[in-house]
Amino acid sequence: MKTYLATMFAGAALVAFTGMAVAHHSFAMFDQEHPQEVTGVVKEYKYTSPHSFIILEIKDKDGTAEAWNLEGGSPSALARDGWTSKSLKPGDEVQLTMEPLRSGAPGGAWNVNKIKFKDGKPIAAKTQ
Amino acid sequence: MVRPGSVSTFTLRVAPLLAALCIPIAGAAAEDSKYPDLKGQWNRTFVPRWTVGQEKPPLTPEYQKVYEANLADMANGGPGNVPSWYCLPQGMPMMMNAYDPMEVIVAPETTYILISHVNDSYRRIYTDGRKWPDPETTLPVFSGYSIGKWIDEDGDGKYDVLEVETRFIRAPHTYDAQGIPFHGDNQAVIKERIYLDKADKDLLHDDITSIDHALTGPWTKNRTYKRNPNPQPVWLEEACAGDNAMVKIGNDPYFLSPDGRLMPTRKDQAPPDTRYFNRKK
């Protein structure tokens, strides 16, 4: 068990240290220098390979809602952080820091270390 | 012995084939098998990049410019010629970054390396003593054509090292997601030494040497993988095309919106060329 936990910790540490940089493709299309903190309503949570997605409805400052396609880690990486296919469901309100597409279109990237429910509760205990 | 619970869907696909061909799986032989125990789930222990920090890849001046162009393309929102961006297999040697866990199945005449990331990917390393096939008729493929040889280095009657050479690797392929390029001539040769650590039998080494016309000389990296102590690891299927949001049309990358429409990844990016739609008869 000790070895098992050590391996899990090492894996989690690697993911936490390197974040999305360890992905199989570059995340440079997302503007990592200008992250945005947003709150929105989950329309769909796709626990899919090779990357997960959250379809998040976000209201702009004028109150107009728009659905954003936000790419996250792989299911295996999410699982190491305690996430499952049931971690989010439609209607959940979350706050997260996303890195938007450089083009300004409603797409971006999210990270397990920078997301929680709107009321501040953690989504998965391991990542808080 | 193949450990119950360590059998993936991939293994289930391969095992009937082996059975049909009457090829025994080495792991299923007696405990005193002459092959090393490589069963289980292997997880990488390294950051999956060929260069880290200030390290520079040993590229020729020509391919250093290609690399810089890839970096510039990615900084502008493009894929940087990294094929897995749009769901192509990562191929050799990038797949050995093991973005997801790896399984190694040893049979006397073939060793299989299974890695499900982007897509279910596999390598067949032939250890049956065959010669290289005719280059004129051999189709390059992303994982390449691998011939291996088991070596008993310490003379104890058991194999210690699997030496592998891989040729016929299809372009485009890179070393990692940074876009470090290979030459486009499909002449790259990858040599590997795969072996268990002498002090830690749950640590697997792969010394990977790349020989390619885009390099100034052979380039060697050691990759290590830790065996998951969980006797019943989970293996996931991957089918990139099912949910990938990144699309390449012509040479331009796009990102899909939640409703499946194309969105630009680059600032001021033009929409795709639609000249073949609504043609007048």
GROMACS .gro file of C-alpha atoms in nm:
model
  409
    1MET     CA    1   0.000   0.000   0.000
    2LYS     CA    2   0.287   0.231   0.085
    3THR     CA    3   0.442   0.179  -0.258
    4TYR     CA    4   0.104   0.218  -0.425
    5LEU     CA    5   0.043   0.551  -0.253
    6ALA     CA    6   0.395   0.667  -0.337
    7THR     CA    7   0.336   0.590  -0.705
    8MET     CA    8   0.002   0.769  -0.701
    9PHE     CA    9   0.161   1.069  -0.531
   10ALA     CA   10   0.444   1.079  -0.784
   11GLY     CA   11   0.195   1.071  -1.069
   12ALA     CA   12  -0.018   1.342  -0.916
   13ALA     CA   13   0.287   1.555  -0.847
   14LEU     CA   14   0.402   1.521  -1.207
   15VAL     CA   15   0.064   1.631  -1.335
   16ALA     CA   16   0.039   1.916  -1.087
   17PHE     CA   17   0.390   2.037  -1.162
   18THR     CA   18   0.363   2.032  -1.535
   19GLY     CA   19  -0.008   2.094  -1.582
   20MET     CA   20  -0.130   2.084  -1.939
   21ALA     CA   21   0.225   2.099  -2.069
   22VAL     CA   22   0.241   1.720  -2.052
   23ALA     CA   23  -0.046   1.679  -2.294
   24HIS     CA   24   0.000   1.498  -2.623
   25HIS     CA   25  -0.043   1.822  -2.813
   26SER     CA   26   0.058   2.177  -2.754
   27PHE     CA   27  -0.183   2.400  -2.564
   28ALA     CA   28  -0.021   2.708  -2.717
   29MET     CA   29  -0.343   2.787  -2.901
   30PHE     CA   30  -0.478   2.881  -2.560
   31ASP     CA   31  -0.358   3.214  -2.423
   32GLN     CA   32  -0.182   3.108  -2.106
   33GLU     CA   33  -0.053   3.460  -2.043
   34HIS     CA   34  -0.404   3.598  -2.011
   35PRO     CA   35  -0.615   3.352  -1.808
   36GLN     CA   36  -0.970   3.449  -1.724
   37GLU     CA   37  -1.160   3.375  -1.404
   38VAL     CA   38  -1.517   3.291  -1.491
   39THR     CA   39  -1.832   3.149  -1.337
   40GLY     CA   40  -2.076   2.949  -1.541
   41VAL     CA   41  -2.330   2.672  -1.565
   42VAL     CA   42  -2.225   2.328  -1.687
   43LYS     CA   43  -2.422   2.233  -1.997
   44GLU     CA   44  -2.227   1.911  -2.056
   45TYR     CA   45  -1.926   1.736  -1.906
   46LYS     CA   46  -1.748   1.504  -2.148
   47TYR     CA   47  -1.524   1.255  -1.968
   48THR     CA   48  -1.365   1.152  -2.296
   49SER     CA   49  -1.029   1.049  -2.438
   50PRO     CA   50  -0.779   1.174  -2.518
   51HIS     CA   51  -0.908   1.493  -2.356
   52SER     CA   52  -1.210   1.586  -2.152
   53PHE     CA   53  -1.436   1.882  -2.221
   54ILE     CA   54  -1.670   2.103  -2.024
   55ILE     CA   55  -1.939   2.289  -2.218
   56LEU     CA   56  -1.986   2.588  -1.992
   57GLU     CA   57  -2.248   2.858  -2.034
   58ILE     CA   58  -2.089   3.187  -1.939
   59LYS     CA   59  -2.262   3.524  -1.921
   60ASP     CA   60  -2.072   3.830  -2.040
   61LYS     CA   61  -2.087   4.163  -1.861
   62ASP     CA   62  -2.406   4.248  -2.049
   63GLY     CA   63  -2.573   3.931  -1.926
   64THR     CA   64  -2.566   3.757  -2.263
   65ALA     CA   65  -2.505   3.383  -2.221
   66GLU     CA   66  -2.275   3.190  -2.454
   67ALA     CA   67  -2.163   2.829  -2.449
   68TRP     CA   68  -1.786   2.779  -2.433
   69ASN     CA   69  -1.603   2.459  -2.525
   70LEU     CA   70  -1.331   2.409  -2.263
   71GLU     CA   71  -1.070   2.135  -2.304
   72GLY     CA   72  -0.923   1.959  -2.001
   73GLY     CA   73  -0.700   1.668  -1.914
   74SER     CA   74  -0.736   1.305  -2.015
   75PRO     CA   75  -0.964   1.076  -1.813
   76SER     CA   76  -0.662   0.887  -1.679
   77ALA     CA   77  -0.506   1.212  -1.557
   78LEU     CA   78  -0.838   1.327  -1.412
   79ALA     CA   79  -0.879   0.992  -1.238
   80ARG     CA   80  -0.542   1.038  -1.068
   81ASP     CA   81  -0.684   1.359  -0.926
   82GLY     CA   82  -0.998   1.188  -0.803
   83TRP     CA   83  -1.228   1.294  -1.085
   84THR     CA   84  -1.483   1.057  -1.234
   85SER     CA   85  -1.740   1.070  -1.511
   86LYS     CA   86  -1.989   1.185  -1.243
   87SER     CA   87  -1.784   1.473  -1.104
   88LEU     CA   88  -1.995   1.729  -1.288
   89LYS     CA   89  -2.347   1.721  -1.419
   90PRO     CA   90  -2.558   1.961  -1.625
   91GLY     CA   91  -2.677   2.251  -1.415
   92ASP     CA   92  -2.379   2.257  -1.181
   93GLU     CA   93  -2.247   2.606  -1.125
   94VAL     CA   94  -1.868   2.626  -1.121
   95GLN     CA   95  -1.599   2.888  -1.103
   96LEU     CA   96  -1.274   2.827  -1.285
   97THR     CA   97  -0.971   2.990  -1.437
   98MET     CA   98  -0.963   2.922  -1.809
   99GLU     CA   99  -0.709   2.996  -2.076
  100PRO     CA  100  -0.907   3.123  -2.376
  101LEU     CA  101  -0.839   3.060  -2.745
  102ARG     CA  102  -0.605   3.323  -2.884
  103SER     CA  103  -0.859   3.395  -3.157
  104GLY     CA  104  -1.117   3.523  -2.910
  105ALA     CA  105  -1.368   3.250  -3.007
  106PRO     CA  106  -1.560   3.083  -2.722
  107GLY     CA  107  -1.315   2.801  -2.654
  108GLY     CA  108  -1.040   2.746  -2.404
  109ALA     CA  109  -0.865   2.515  -2.161
  110TRP     CA  110  -0.939   2.428  -1.800
  111ASN     CA  111  -0.728   2.265  -1.532
  112VAL     CA  112  -0.827   2.047  -1.235
  113ASN     CA  113  -0.620   2.268  -1.005
  114LYS     CA  114  -0.822   2.578  -1.092
  115ILE     CA  115  -1.185   2.477  -1.074
  116LYS     CA  116  -1.439   2.444  -0.794
  117PHE     CA  117  -1.811   2.472  -0.741
  118LYS     CA  118  -1.953   2.824  -0.730
  119ASP     CA  119  -2.009   2.795  -0.355
  120GLY     CA  120  -1.639   2.718  -0.308
  121LYS     CA  121  -1.674   2.345  -0.247
  122PRO     CA  122  -1.410   2.126  -0.409
  123ILE     CA  123  -1.514   1.910  -0.701
  124ALA     CA  124  -1.266   1.636  -0.613
  125ALA     CA  125  -1.101   1.628  -0.273
  126LYS     CA  126  -0.755   1.546  -0.409
  127THR     CA  127  -0.724   1.866  -0.611
  128GLN     CA  128  -0.806   2.113  -0.335
  129MET     CA  129   0.193  -1.603  -1.575
  130VAL     CA  130  -0.043  -1.336  -1.696
  131ARG     CA  131  -0.184  -1.185  -1.382
  132PRO     CA  132  -0.563  -1.198  -1.366
  133GLY     CA  133  -0.697  -0.850  -1.387
  134SER     CA  134  -0.399  -0.718  -1.578
  135VAL     CA  135  -0.555  -0.825  -1.905
  136SER     CA  136  -0.672  -0.526  -2.107
  137THR     CA  137  -0.919  -0.514  -2.389
  138PHE     CA  138  -0.613  -0.486  -2.609
  139THR     CA  139  -0.475  -0.808  -2.466
  140LEU     CA  140  -0.807  -0.973  -2.521
  141ARG     CA  141  -0.781  -0.881  -2.887
  142VAL     CA  142  -0.424  -1.004  -2.923
  143ALA     CA  143  -0.448  -1.322  -2.714
  144PRO     CA  144  -0.689  -1.509  -2.945
  145LEU     CA  145  -0.459  -1.431  -3.233
  146LEU     CA  146  -0.165  -1.576  -3.043
  147ALA     CA  147  -0.370  -1.879  -2.945
  148ALA     CA  148  -0.482  -1.936  -3.301
  149LEU     CA  149  -0.124  -1.928  -3.414
  150CYS     CA  150  -0.025  -2.161  -3.128
  151ILE     CA  151   0.219  -1.901  -3.000
  152PRO     CA  152   0.264  -1.928  -2.624
  153ILE     CA  153   0.270  -1.603  -2.431
  154ALA     CA  154   0.600  -1.599  -2.245
  155GLY     CA  155   0.431  -1.465  -1.936
  156ALA     CA  156   0.208  -1.772  -1.932
  157ALA     CA  157   0.504  -2.010  -1.929
  158ALA     CA  158   0.664  -2.149  -1.618
  159GLU     CA  159   0.774  -1.910  -1.348
  160ASP     CA  160   1.135  -1.980  -1.435
  161SER     CA  161   1.084  -1.831  -1.779
  162LYS     CA  162   1.398  -1.704  -1.944
  163TYR     CA  163   1.218  -1.379  -2.020
  164PRO     CA  164   1.202  -1.091  -1.770
  165ASP     CA  165   0.875  -1.029  -1.589
  166LEU     CA  166   0.729  -0.727  -1.768
  167LYS     CA  167   0.364  -0.788  -1.685
  168GLY     CA  168   0.148  -0.520  -1.531
  169GLN     CA  169   0.080  -0.156  -1.600
  170TRP     CA  170   0.373   0.081  -1.658
  171ASN     CA  171   0.345   0.454  -1.592
  172ARG     CA  172   0.604   0.703  -1.706
  173THR     CA  173   0.818   0.872  -1.444
  174PHE     CA  174   0.930   1.168  -1.657
  175VAL     CA  175   0.801   1.486  -1.813
  176PRO     CA  176   0.708   1.368  -2.164
  177ARG     CA  177   0.942   1.592  -2.356
  178TRP     CA  178   1.265   1.518  -2.536
  179THR     CA  179   1.414   1.845  -2.408
  180VAL     CA  180   1.347   2.007  -2.073
  181GLY     CA  181   1.448   2.354  -1.958
  182GLN     CA  182   1.733   2.510  -2.155
  183GLU     CA  183   1.834   2.187  -2.330
  184LYS     CA  184   1.857   2.224  -2.709
  185PRO     CA  185   1.779   1.945  -2.954
  186PRO     CA  186   2.082   1.853  -3.172
  187LEU     CA  187   1.917   1.959  -3.496
  188THR     CA  188   2.090   2.056  -3.817
  189PRO     CA  189   2.064   2.429  -3.898
  190GLU     CA  190   1.797   2.350  -4.158
  191TYR     CA  191   1.580   2.159  -3.913
  192GLN     CA  192   1.645   2.404  -3.631
  193LYS     CA  193   1.460   2.650  -3.855
  194VAL     CA  194   1.179   2.396  -3.900
  195TYR     CA  195   1.159   2.357  -3.523
  196GLU     CA  196   1.150   2.732  -3.472
  197ALA     CA  197   0.874   2.756  -3.731
  198ASN     CA  198   0.679   2.487  -3.543
  199LEU     CA  199   0.720   2.681  -3.217
  200ALA     CA  200   0.609   3.001  -3.386
  201ASP     CA  201   0.307   2.826  -3.536
  202MET     CA  202   0.206   2.691  -3.195
  203ALA     CA  203   0.254   3.030  -3.033
  204ASN     CA  204   0.012   3.164  -3.291
  205GLY     CA  205  -0.247   2.896  -3.216
  206GLY     CA  206  -0.143   2.630  -3.467
  207PRO     CA  207  -0.059   2.262  -3.422
  208GLY     CA  208   0.313   2.304  -3.498
  209ASN     CA  209   0.313   1.993  -3.718
  210VAL     CA  210   0.246   1.768  -3.415
  211PRO     CA  211   0.030   1.502  -3.582
  212SER     CA  212  -0.162   1.393  -3.273
  213TRP     CA  213  -0.309   1.745  -3.256
  214TYR     CA  214  -0.558   1.627  -3.518
  215CYS     CA  215  -0.579   1.264  -3.409
  216LEU     CA  216  -0.305   1.101  -3.614
  217PRO     CA  217  -0.107   0.842  -3.416
  218GLN     CA  218   0.192   0.980  -3.230
  219GLY     CA  219   0.412   0.708  -3.375
  220MET     CA  220   0.770   0.631  -3.289
  221PRO     CA  221   0.934   0.752  -3.078
  222MET     CA  222   0.678   1.000  -2.941
  223MET     CA  223   0.443   0.720  -2.835
  224MET     CA  224   0.707   0.601  -2.588
  225ASN     CA  225   0.636   0.916  -2.388
  226ALA     CA  226   0.353   0.696  -2.259
  227TYR     CA  227   0.104   0.976  -2.204
  228ASP     CA  228  -0.119   0.698  -2.074
  229PRO     CA  229  -0.012   0.366  -1.919
  230MET     CA  230   0.178   0.106  -2.119
  231GLU     CA  231   0.148  -0.270  -2.132
  232VAL     CA  232   0.425  -0.500  -2.251
  233ILE     CA  233   0.334  -0.851  -2.363
  234VAL     CA  234   0.625  -1.081  -2.428
  235ALA     CA  235   0.586  -1.377  -2.658
  236PRO     CA  236   0.885  -1.572  -2.788
  237GLU     CA  237   0.851  -1.447  -3.143
  238THR     CA  238   0.701  -1.103  -3.086
  239THR     CA  239   0.690  -0.849  -2.805
  240TYR     CA  240   0.384  -0.626  -2.810
  241ILE     CA  241   0.381  -0.276  -2.659
  242LEU     CA  242   0.030  -0.142  -2.611
  243ILE     CA  243  -0.039   0.221  -2.530
  244SER     CA  244  -0.385   0.373  -2.550
  245HIS     CA  245  -0.345   0.743  -2.598
  246VAL     CA  246  -0.504   0.949  -2.873
  247ASN     CA  247  -0.596   0.611  -3.019
  248ASP     CA  248  -0.534   0.250  -2.919
  249SER     CA  249  -0.175   0.217  -3.037
  250TYR     CA  250   0.053  -0.081  -3.047
  251ARG     CA  251   0.399  -0.187  -3.151
  252ARG     CA  252   0.497  -0.530  -3.273
  253ILE     CA  253   0.863  -0.601  -3.207
  254TYR     CA  254   0.955  -0.911  -3.404
  255THR     CA  255   1.203  -1.135  -3.219
  256ASP     CA  256   1.174  -1.430  -3.455
  257GLY     CA  257   1.508  -1.374  -3.626
  258ARG     CA  258   1.365  -1.226  -3.942
  259LYS     CA  259   1.556  -1.002  -4.179
  260TRP     CA  260   1.454  -0.651  -4.278
  261PRO     CA  261   1.186  -0.643  -4.548
  262ASP     CA  262   1.241  -0.497  -4.892
  263PRO     CA  263   1.241  -0.116  -4.861
  264GLU     CA  264   1.088  -0.090  -5.206
  265THR     CA  265   0.771  -0.268  -5.101
  266THR     CA  266   0.746  -0.182  -4.731
  267LEU     CA  267   0.491   0.081  -4.639
  268PRO     CA  268   0.607   0.324  -4.370
  269VAL     CA  269   0.369   0.330  -4.072
  270PHE     CA  270   0.354   0.557  -3.770
  271SER     CA  271   0.485   0.300  -3.521
  272GLY     CA  272   0.741   0.172  -3.769
  273TYR     CA  273   0.868  -0.179  -3.833
  274SER     CA  274   1.060  -0.315  -3.533
  275ILE     CA  275   1.300  -0.607  -3.509
  276GLY     CA  276   1.425  -0.705  -3.166
  277LYS     CA  277   1.674  -0.942  -3.009
  278TRP     CA  278   1.676  -1.069  -2.652
  279ILE     CA  279   2.018  -1.054  -2.486
  280ASP     CA  280   2.147  -1.249  -2.184
  281GLU     CA  281   2.406  -0.998  -2.073
  282ASP     CA  282   2.521  -1.161  -1.750
  283GLY     CA  283   2.517  -1.518  -1.875
  284ASP     CA  284   2.276  -1.649  -1.612
  285GLY     CA  285   2.053  -1.818  -1.868
  286LYS     CA  286   1.785  -1.547  -1.853
  287TYR     CA  287   1.733  -1.259  -2.090
  288ASP     CA  288   1.810  -0.913  -1.949
  289VAL     CA  289   1.775  -0.672  -2.239
  290LEU     CA  290   1.556  -0.643  -2.545
  291GLU     CA  291   1.750  -0.461  -2.816
  292VAL     CA  292   1.521  -0.312  -3.078
  293GLU     CA  293   1.571  -0.135  -3.406
  294THR     CA  294   1.281   0.041  -3.574
  295ARG     CA  295   1.272   0.155  -3.936
  296PHE     CA  296   1.005   0.252  -4.189
  297ILE     CA  297   0.849   0.521  -3.969
  298ARG     CA  298   0.592   0.732  -4.145
  299ALA     CA  299   0.608   1.111  -4.139
  300PRO     CA  300   0.492   1.343  -3.999
  301HIS     CA  301   0.619   1.257  -3.657
  302THR     CA  302   0.786   1.450  -3.380
  303TYR     CA  303   0.957   1.364  -3.054
  304ASP     CA  304   0.701   1.533  -2.835
  305ALA     CA  305   0.430   1.799  -2.821
  306GLN     CA  306   0.691   2.073  -2.856
  307GLY     CA  307   0.719   1.991  -3.225
  308ILE     CA  308   1.087   1.886  -3.240
  309PRO     CA  309   1.089   1.757  -3.598
  310PHE     CA  310   1.217   1.452  -3.778
  311HIS     CA  311   1.340   1.474  -4.134
  312GLY     CA  312   1.063   1.428  -4.385
  313ASP     CA  313   1.246   1.155  -4.578
  314ASN     CA  314   1.109   0.866  -4.363
  315GLN     CA  315   1.467   0.742  -4.313
  316ALA     CA  316   1.476   0.775  -3.933
  317VAL     CA  317   1.607   0.475  -3.738
  318ILE     CA  318   1.528   0.431  -3.369
  319LYS     CA  319   1.742   0.197  -3.158
  320GLU     CA  320   1.631   0.094  -2.811
  321ARG     CA  321   1.751  -0.106  -2.514
  322ILE     CA  322   1.460  -0.212  -2.295
  323TYR     CA  323   1.546  -0.363  -1.957
  324LEU     CA  324   1.445  -0.384  -1.594
  325ASP     CA  325   1.644  -0.187  -1.341
  326LYS     CA  326   1.889  -0.416  -1.161
  327ALA     CA  327   1.803  -0.272  -0.819
  328ASP     CA  328   1.432  -0.219  -0.876
  329LYS     CA  329   1.240  -0.479  -1.073
  330ASP     CA  330   0.940  -0.247  -1.084
  331LEU     CA  331   1.133   0.012  -1.284
  332LEU     CA  332   1.160  -0.037  -1.660
  333HIS     CA  333   1.421   0.144  -1.869
  334ASP     CA  334   1.407   0.228  -2.237
  335ASP     CA  335   1.724   0.385  -2.376
  336ILE     CA  336   1.604   0.540  -2.702
  337THR     CA  337   1.857   0.650  -2.964
  338SER     CA  338   1.730   0.842  -3.264
  339ILE     CA  339   1.929   0.847  -3.586
  340ASP     CA  340   1.783   1.089  -3.838
  341HIS     CA  341   1.898   1.322  -4.111
  342ALA     CA  342   1.750   1.619  -3.923
  343LEU     CA  343   2.000   1.557  -3.640
  344THR     CA  344   2.370   1.640  -3.620
  345GLY     CA  345   2.430   1.293  -3.470
  346PRO     CA  346   2.260   1.012  -3.276
  347TRP     CA  347   2.044   1.143  -2.991
  348THR     CA  348   1.984   0.921  -2.688
  349LYS     CA  349   1.725   0.964  -2.414
  350ASN     CA  350   1.655   0.730  -2.124
  351ARG     CA  351   1.289   0.678  -2.045
  352THR     CA  352   1.178   0.504  -1.726
  353TYR     CA  353   0.843   0.359  -1.632
  354LYS     CA  354   0.719   0.250  -1.288
  355ARG     CA  355   0.510  -0.062  -1.249
  356ASN     CA  356   0.168   0.006  -1.096
  357PRO     CA  357   0.150  -0.208  -0.781
  358ASN     CA  358  -0.226  -0.234  -0.821
  359PRO     CA  359  -0.279  -0.594  -0.939
  360GLN     CA  360  -0.602  -0.497  -1.115
  361PRO     CA  361  -0.519  -0.184  -1.312
  362VAL     CA  362  -0.776  -0.017  -1.533
  363TRP     CA  363  -0.711   0.016  -1.906
  364LEU     CA  364  -0.903   0.271  -2.108
  365GLU     CA  365  -0.987   0.260  -2.476
  366GLU     CA  366  -0.909   0.575  -2.673
  367ALA     CA  367  -1.067   0.681  -2.999
  368CYS     CA  368  -0.959   1.036  -3.069
  369ALA     CA  369  -1.193   1.102  -3.357
  370GLY     CA  370  -1.492   1.047  -3.129
  371ASP     CA  371  -1.458   1.364  -2.928
  372ASN     CA  372  -1.166   1.565  -3.060
  373ALA     CA  373  -1.236   1.936  -3.093
  374MET     CA  374  -0.929   2.011  -3.300
  375VAL     CA  375  -0.976   1.998  -3.675
  376LYS     CA  376  -0.733   2.051  -3.960
  377ILE     CA  377  -0.867   2.164  -4.296
  378GLY     CA  378  -0.601   2.208  -4.559
  379ASN     CA  379  -0.315   2.342  -4.352
  380ASP     CA  380  -0.531   2.541  -4.115
  381PRO     CA  381  -0.633   2.440  -3.764
  382TYR     CA  382  -0.979   2.501  -3.619
  383PHE     CA  383  -1.144   2.431  -3.284
  384LEU     CA  384  -1.502   2.308  -3.265
  385SER     CA  385  -1.767   2.505  -3.084
  386PRO     CA  386  -2.010   2.330  -2.849
  387ASP     CA  387  -2.258   2.305  -3.136
  388GLY     CA  388  -2.000   2.153  -3.372
  389ARG     CA  389  -1.915   2.459  -3.578
  390LEU     CA  390  -1.567   2.567  -3.674
  391MET     CA  391  -1.399   2.830  -3.462
  392PRO     CA  392  -1.063   2.994  -3.541
  393THR     CA  393  -0.764   2.920  -3.320
  394ARG     CA  394  -0.556   3.207  -3.455
  395LYS     CA  395  -0.627   3.574  -3.430
  396ASP     CA  396  -0.771   3.712  -3.754
  397GLN     CA  397  -0.782   3.360  -3.905
  398ALA     CA  398  -0.979   3.331  -4.227
  399PRO     CA  399  -1.264   3.079  -4.259
  400PRO     CA  400  -1.194   2.768  -4.467
  401ASP     CA  401  -1.209   2.777  -4.843
  402THR     CA  402  -1.562   2.672  -4.947
  403ARG     CA  403  -1.514   2.697  -5.323
  404TYR     CA  404  -1.659   2.348  -5.384
  405PHE     CA  405  -1.992   2.426  -5.218
  406ASN     CA  406  -2.294   2.558  -5.409
  407ARG     CA  407  -2.135   2.509  -5.748
  408LYS     CA  408  -2.345   2.607  -6.046
  409LYS     CA  409  -2.410   2.315  -6.281
   0.00000   0.00000   0.00000
